[in-house]
């Protein structure tokens, strides 16, 4: 195999056998790669690839590569299928180290960090492609809602504008939505929580599982008061109070406002969290989707929502580590009327 850096198939570096490929500038860096970490998080949305490559300045025959900020990066599986496409943003080099480290973000980085300044009118599935076009990014598949939205987005993040539109739809149809990159360079919006197709079981690919529950953030009654601290309404979870005892909070509402929805969001009972680790890696198990887990010791048995994922490739091995949620929650963004900030 010729990688473009003089690494023929009989190279003494051939022991660096990889299931993954990193391509940049038309060159295949695979035989120089020490480690690849491909990860995502529903709170960040933009997926990343962090990879380290070997260096040896003392050996004149050791290949050298030039990678700069802004360079495009493609990650492929062993069949040549594109898994990730992005741009180099961080470069870390240390004189005494035998590796160099690079961090790439996919194109959702530009959605997360760019502002829009426009009054949008239409359905979310027509608004979002326009936002992408303005930022020079191609739009992909958009979850159909048929819900008409009119919203001012002056000086707002493009990501927030996307989520405002789809939150308005979600309030009507009950679905949950999340934007992500598809075909490595297209912004799509999917229904969050769809089954990814992966299954993790203790007798197959599951190597570790953890489960935690806590009552430390318990709130099961909220008193809604007006500006004069007069009690307007009480929102409570009676069953929780009976089972766990009472923890009460006070919420002051503005004039003419109904704070019931805000009070409902303040109610918290048992919080549950879980993590799973598995080998081999499964590319389908990424943030925004759900997965089936069957592990009896922790009681993790059923469908869970992937909130963050880390896929690590090192020494010819692949492992995935997932943070799971028990509820399918959307990053809701409310439309602001007369938005000027």
Short mmCIF file of C-alpha atoms in Angstrom, two decimals, residues 22-310:
data_model
loop_
_atom_site.label_atom_id
_atom_site.label_comp_id
_atom_site.label_asym_id
_atom_site.label_seq_id
_atom_site.Cartn_x
_atom_site.Cartn_y
_atom_site.Cartn_z
CA UNK A 22 -7.53 9.30 8.18
CA UNK A 23 -7.23 11.24 4.93
CA UNK A 24 -6.11 14.84 4.58
CA UNK A 25 -4.82 16.70 1.57
CA UNK A 26 -5.46 13.60 -0.50
CA UNK A 27 -3.00 11.62 1.63
CA UNK A 28 -3.70 8.52 3.70
CA UNK A 29 -2.13 8.91 7.15
CA UNK A 30 -3.26 5.51 8.42
CA UNK A 31 0.17 3.96 9.00
CA UNK A 32 1.30 6.97 11.05
CA UNK A 33 -1.78 7.02 13.26
CA UNK A 34 -1.33 6.14 16.93
CA UNK A 35 -4.88 6.76 18.10
CA UNK A 36 -8.21 8.07 16.84
CA UNK A 37 -11.09 9.27 19.02
CA UNK A 38 -14.38 10.00 17.25
CA UNK A 39 -17.00 11.51 19.54
CA UNK A 40 -20.24 13.44 19.82
CA UNK A 41 -22.58 14.93 22.41
CA UNK A 42 -26.19 16.07 22.13
CA UNK A 43 -25.27 19.23 24.05
CA UNK A 44 -22.51 20.13 21.61
CA UNK A 45 -24.00 18.66 18.39
CA UNK A 46 -20.79 19.12 16.34
CA UNK A 47 -18.93 15.82 16.20
CA UNK A 48 -15.15 15.68 16.52
CA UNK A 49 -12.22 13.54 15.51
CA UNK A 50 -9.08 13.72 17.62
CA UNK A 51 -6.09 11.84 16.26
CA UNK A 52 -2.39 11.50 17.03
CA UNK A 53 0.32 10.73 14.50
CA UNK A 54 3.83 9.43 15.13
CA UNK A 55 6.91 11.54 14.48
CA UNK A 56 10.63 10.79 14.59
CA UNK A 57 12.90 13.64 13.56
CA UNK A 58 16.01 11.62 14.33
CA UNK A 59 15.23 9.10 11.59
CA UNK A 60 15.69 10.75 8.19
CA UNK A 61 13.72 7.93 6.56
CA UNK A 62 10.69 8.40 8.82
CA UNK A 63 7.93 10.10 6.82
CA UNK A 64 6.90 13.63 7.74
CA UNK A 65 3.51 15.19 7.10
CA UNK A 66 2.27 18.74 6.99
CA UNK A 67 -1.18 19.39 8.45
CA UNK A 68 -2.43 22.94 8.96
CA UNK A 69 -5.40 24.63 10.59
CA UNK A 70 -8.29 24.69 8.15
CA UNK A 71 -7.25 21.51 6.34
CA UNK A 72 -10.05 19.11 5.47
CA UNK A 73 -10.07 15.67 7.13
CA UNK A 74 -11.96 12.54 6.13
CA UNK A 75 -12.26 9.44 8.34
CA UNK A 76 -13.13 6.18 6.61
CA UNK A 77 -13.76 2.64 7.80
CA UNK A 78 -11.78 -0.30 6.42
CA UNK A 79 -14.19 -0.64 3.49
CA UNK A 80 -13.57 2.94 2.41
CA UNK A 81 -16.92 4.29 3.60
CA UNK A 82 -16.80 7.90 4.78
CA UNK A 83 -17.65 8.11 8.49
CA UNK A 84 -16.62 11.68 9.28
CA UNK A 85 -15.69 14.82 7.41
CA UNK A 86 -14.40 17.95 9.08
CA UNK A 87 -11.87 20.72 9.42
CA UNK A 88 -8.69 20.87 11.52
CA UNK A 89 -9.13 23.44 14.31
CA UNK A 90 -6.52 22.50 16.94
CA UNK A 91 -2.91 21.37 16.56
CA UNK A 92 -0.80 20.32 19.56
CA UNK A 93 2.93 19.68 19.28
CA UNK A 94 5.51 19.18 22.02
CA UNK A 95 9.25 19.07 21.31
CA UNK A 96 9.89 16.06 23.57
CA UNK A 97 6.84 14.09 22.42
CA UNK A 98 6.90 11.37 19.79
CA UNK A 99 3.39 12.24 18.61
CA UNK A 100 1.46 15.23 17.30
CA UNK A 101 -2.23 15.68 18.07
CA UNK A 102 -4.92 17.14 15.83
CA UNK A 103 -8.58 18.00 16.50
CA UNK A 104 -11.18 18.32 13.74
CA UNK A 105 -14.84 19.41 13.97
CA UNK A 106 -17.53 18.55 11.46
CA UNK A 107 -19.41 21.35 9.70
CA UNK A 108 -21.92 21.71 12.55
CA UNK A 109 -19.16 23.82 14.14
CA UNK A 110 -20.11 26.62 11.76
CA UNK A 111 -23.80 26.26 12.61
CA UNK A 112 -22.97 26.42 16.32
CA UNK A 113 -20.72 29.46 16.04
CA UNK A 114 -22.36 31.61 13.35
CA UNK A 115 -25.10 34.19 13.86
CA UNK A 116 -28.15 34.87 11.73
CA UNK A 117 -30.01 38.15 11.41
CA UNK A 118 -33.37 37.62 9.80
CA UNK A 119 -37.09 37.20 10.27
CA UNK A 120 -37.91 33.63 9.31
CA UNK A 121 -41.32 32.56 8.08
CA UNK A 122 -42.25 29.07 6.91
CA UNK A 123 -42.02 25.50 8.13
CA UNK A 124 -38.88 24.29 9.93
CA UNK A 125 -38.10 22.03 6.98
CA UNK A 126 -38.01 25.07 4.66
CA UNK A 127 -36.36 27.49 7.11
CA UNK A 128 -33.34 25.35 7.94
CA UNK A 129 -32.06 24.83 4.36
CA UNK A 130 -32.10 28.62 3.96
CA UNK A 131 -30.01 29.04 7.10
CA UNK A 132 -27.52 26.48 5.79
CA UNK A 133 -27.37 28.16 2.39
CA UNK A 134 -26.56 31.53 3.97
CA UNK A 135 -23.61 29.89 5.74
CA UNK A 136 -22.35 28.11 2.65
CA UNK A 137 -23.28 24.63 3.90
CA UNK A 138 -25.43 22.17 2.01
CA UNK A 139 -28.74 21.15 3.52
CA UNK A 140 -29.62 17.47 3.78
CA UNK A 141 -32.76 15.64 4.85
CA UNK A 142 -35.12 17.69 7.01
CA UNK A 143 -37.68 16.08 9.30
CA UNK A 144 -41.09 17.00 7.92
CA UNK A 145 -43.45 18.81 10.30
CA UNK A 146 -45.90 20.84 8.22
CA UNK A 147 -46.00 23.37 11.08
CA UNK A 148 -45.89 27.05 10.11
CA UNK A 149 -43.44 29.15 12.12
CA UNK A 150 -42.78 32.89 12.14
CA UNK A 151 -39.82 33.96 14.24
CA UNK A 152 -37.46 36.92 14.52
CA UNK A 153 -33.81 35.83 14.82
CA UNK A 154 -31.73 38.98 14.95
CA UNK A 155 -28.20 38.33 16.18
CA UNK A 156 -29.07 34.76 17.18
CA UNK A 157 -26.95 31.67 16.76
CA UNK A 158 -27.81 29.67 13.67
CA UNK A 159 -28.12 26.57 15.84
CA UNK A 160 -30.59 28.37 18.12
CA UNK A 161 -32.64 29.46 15.10
CA UNK A 162 -32.85 25.86 13.89
CA UNK A 163 -33.92 24.66 17.31
CA UNK A 164 -36.45 27.50 17.72
CA UNK A 165 -38.18 26.44 14.53
CA UNK A 166 -38.23 22.76 15.42
CA UNK A 167 -39.18 23.44 19.06
CA UNK A 168 -42.29 25.25 17.81
CA UNK A 169 -43.14 22.17 15.78
CA UNK A 170 -42.36 19.83 18.67
CA UNK A 171 -44.80 21.71 20.91
CA UNK A 172 -47.56 20.82 18.44
CA UNK A 173 -46.70 17.28 17.37
CA UNK A 174 -44.84 15.95 20.43
CA UNK A 175 -41.78 14.81 18.47
CA UNK A 176 -38.18 15.55 19.44
CA UNK A 177 -35.59 16.83 16.95
CA UNK A 178 -31.84 17.23 16.63
CA UNK A 179 -29.59 18.55 13.81
CA UNK A 180 -26.54 16.57 12.70
CA UNK A 181 -24.28 16.03 9.72
CA UNK A 182 -25.16 13.35 7.17
CA UNK A 183 -23.06 12.20 4.22
CA UNK A 184 -20.24 14.03 6.08
CA UNK A 185 -21.06 17.47 4.64
CA UNK A 186 -24.85 17.98 4.77
CA UNK A 187 -26.80 19.45 7.68
CA UNK A 188 -29.87 17.33 8.38
CA UNK A 189 -32.52 17.40 11.09
CA UNK A 190 -33.81 14.05 12.35
CA UNK A 191 -36.34 12.93 14.90
CA UNK A 192 -34.25 12.44 18.02
CA UNK A 193 -34.28 9.07 19.72
CA UNK A 194 -34.70 6.77 16.74
CA UNK A 195 -33.25 3.30 17.25
CA UNK A 196 -29.81 3.17 15.67
CA UNK A 197 -29.97 -0.59 15.14
CA UNK A 198 -27.17 -1.49 17.55
CA UNK A 199 -27.74 -3.89 20.44
CA UNK A 200 -25.41 -4.28 23.44
CA UNK A 201 -25.64 -7.45 25.53
CA UNK A 202 -23.52 -8.92 28.30
CA UNK A 203 -22.86 -12.13 26.40
CA UNK A 204 -21.82 -10.46 23.14
CA UNK A 205 -20.25 -6.99 22.99
CA UNK A 206 -20.86 -5.35 26.38
CA UNK A 207 -17.72 -5.12 28.53
CA UNK A 208 -18.92 -2.69 31.23
CA UNK A 209 -22.10 -1.03 32.41
CA UNK A 210 -22.85 1.43 35.22
CA UNK A 211 -26.12 2.71 36.65
CA UNK A 212 -26.73 5.49 39.15
CA UNK A 213 -29.89 6.96 40.66
CA UNK A 214 -30.16 9.96 42.98
CA UNK A 215 -32.75 12.04 44.83
CA UNK A 216 -30.37 14.91 45.60
CA UNK A 217 -32.13 17.32 43.21
CA UNK A 218 -35.61 16.38 44.40
CA UNK A 219 -38.32 19.03 43.86
CA UNK A 220 -41.94 17.91 43.99
CA UNK A 221 -43.88 21.09 44.76
CA UNK A 222 -43.61 24.54 43.20
CA UNK A 223 -45.49 27.56 44.57
CA UNK A 224 -46.18 30.14 41.84
CA UNK A 225 -46.40 33.66 43.30
CA UNK A 226 -47.07 37.11 41.85
CA UNK A 227 -44.85 40.20 42.16
CA UNK A 228 -46.31 40.84 45.64
CA UNK A 229 -45.50 37.26 46.72
CA UNK A 230 -49.13 36.24 46.81
CA UNK A 231 -49.67 32.56 46.06
CA UNK A 232 -51.21 32.21 42.58
CA UNK A 233 -51.00 28.48 41.94
CA UNK A 234 -49.43 25.28 43.23
CA UNK A 235 -47.89 22.69 40.92
CA UNK A 236 -46.94 19.41 42.58
CA UNK A 237 -46.20 15.73 42.07
CA UNK A 238 -48.43 14.10 44.70
CA UNK A 239 -47.09 10.57 44.22
CA UNK A 240 -43.51 11.79 44.64
CA UNK A 241 -44.41 13.66 47.82
CA UNK A 242 -46.01 10.55 49.26
CA UNK A 243 -43.05 8.37 48.36
CA UNK A 244 -40.02 10.60 48.97
CA UNK A 245 -41.16 13.50 51.17
CA UNK A 246 -41.67 17.15 50.31
CA UNK A 247 -39.14 19.53 48.76
CA UNK A 248 -40.77 22.82 47.81
CA UNK A 249 -39.60 25.73 45.62
CA UNK A 250 -41.07 29.17 44.92
CA UNK A 251 -41.38 30.61 41.40
CA UNK A 252 -42.28 34.26 40.83
CA UNK A 253 -44.19 34.92 37.63
CA UNK A 254 -44.26 38.13 35.62
CA UNK A 255 -47.40 40.19 35.11
CA UNK A 256 -49.74 38.57 32.59
CA UNK A 257 -47.68 35.40 32.50
CA UNK A 258 -48.77 31.84 33.15
CA UNK A 259 -45.77 30.17 34.77
CA UNK A 260 -47.35 26.71 34.93
CA UNK A 261 -45.13 25.24 32.21
CA UNK A 262 -42.01 26.63 33.90
CA UNK A 263 -43.12 25.19 37.23
CA UNK A 264 -43.68 21.78 35.66
CA UNK A 265 -40.11 21.82 34.37
CA UNK A 266 -38.83 22.48 37.90
CA UNK A 267 -40.30 19.23 39.24
CA UNK A 268 -37.60 16.58 39.69
CA UNK A 269 -37.88 13.15 41.27
CA UNK A 270 -35.37 10.32 40.88
CA UNK A 271 -32.61 11.15 38.40
CA UNK A 272 -31.11 8.18 36.60
CA UNK A 273 -27.92 7.91 34.58
CA UNK A 274 -26.02 5.09 32.95
CA UNK A 275 -22.94 4.33 30.87
CA UNK A 276 -22.00 1.34 28.75
CA UNK A 277 -18.78 0.28 27.06
CA UNK A 278 -18.49 -2.25 24.30
CA UNK A 279 -16.28 -3.94 21.75
CA UNK A 280 -16.21 -4.07 18.88
CA UNK A 281 -17.19 -0.56 17.90
CA UNK A 282 -20.52 0.10 16.15
CA UNK A 283 -20.63 3.23 13.97
CA UNK A 284 -24.41 3.42 14.27
CA UNK A 285 -24.28 4.13 18.02
CA UNK A 286 -24.01 7.92 18.07
CA UNK A 287 -25.57 10.79 20.02
CA UNK A 288 -29.12 11.64 19.07
CA UNK A 289 -30.16 8.05 18.49
CA UNK A 290 -31.22 5.29 20.88
CA UNK A 291 -29.84 1.82 21.49
CA UNK A 292 -31.01 -1.48 22.96
CA UNK A 293 -29.09 -2.63 26.06
CA UNK A 294 -29.54 -5.95 27.83
CA UNK A 295 -27.55 -6.14 31.06
CA UNK A 296 -29.19 -7.73 34.10
CA UNK A 297 -26.71 -6.86 36.88
CA UNK A 298 -27.36 -3.11 36.56
CA UNK A 299 -30.96 -3.53 35.44
CA UNK A 300 -30.24 -1.81 32.14
CA UNK A 301 -32.67 -3.68 29.96
CA UNK A 302 -34.50 -2.01 27.10
CA UNK A 303 -34.25 1.12 24.96
CA UNK A 304 -31.98 3.98 26.08
CA UNK A 305 -31.09 7.33 24.53
CA UNK A 306 -27.48 8.10 23.62
CA UNK A 307 -26.51 11.49 25.04
CA UNK A 308 -22.79 11.24 24.30
CA UNK A 309 -20.55 8.75 22.57
CA UNK A 310 -16.82 8.15 22.27
#
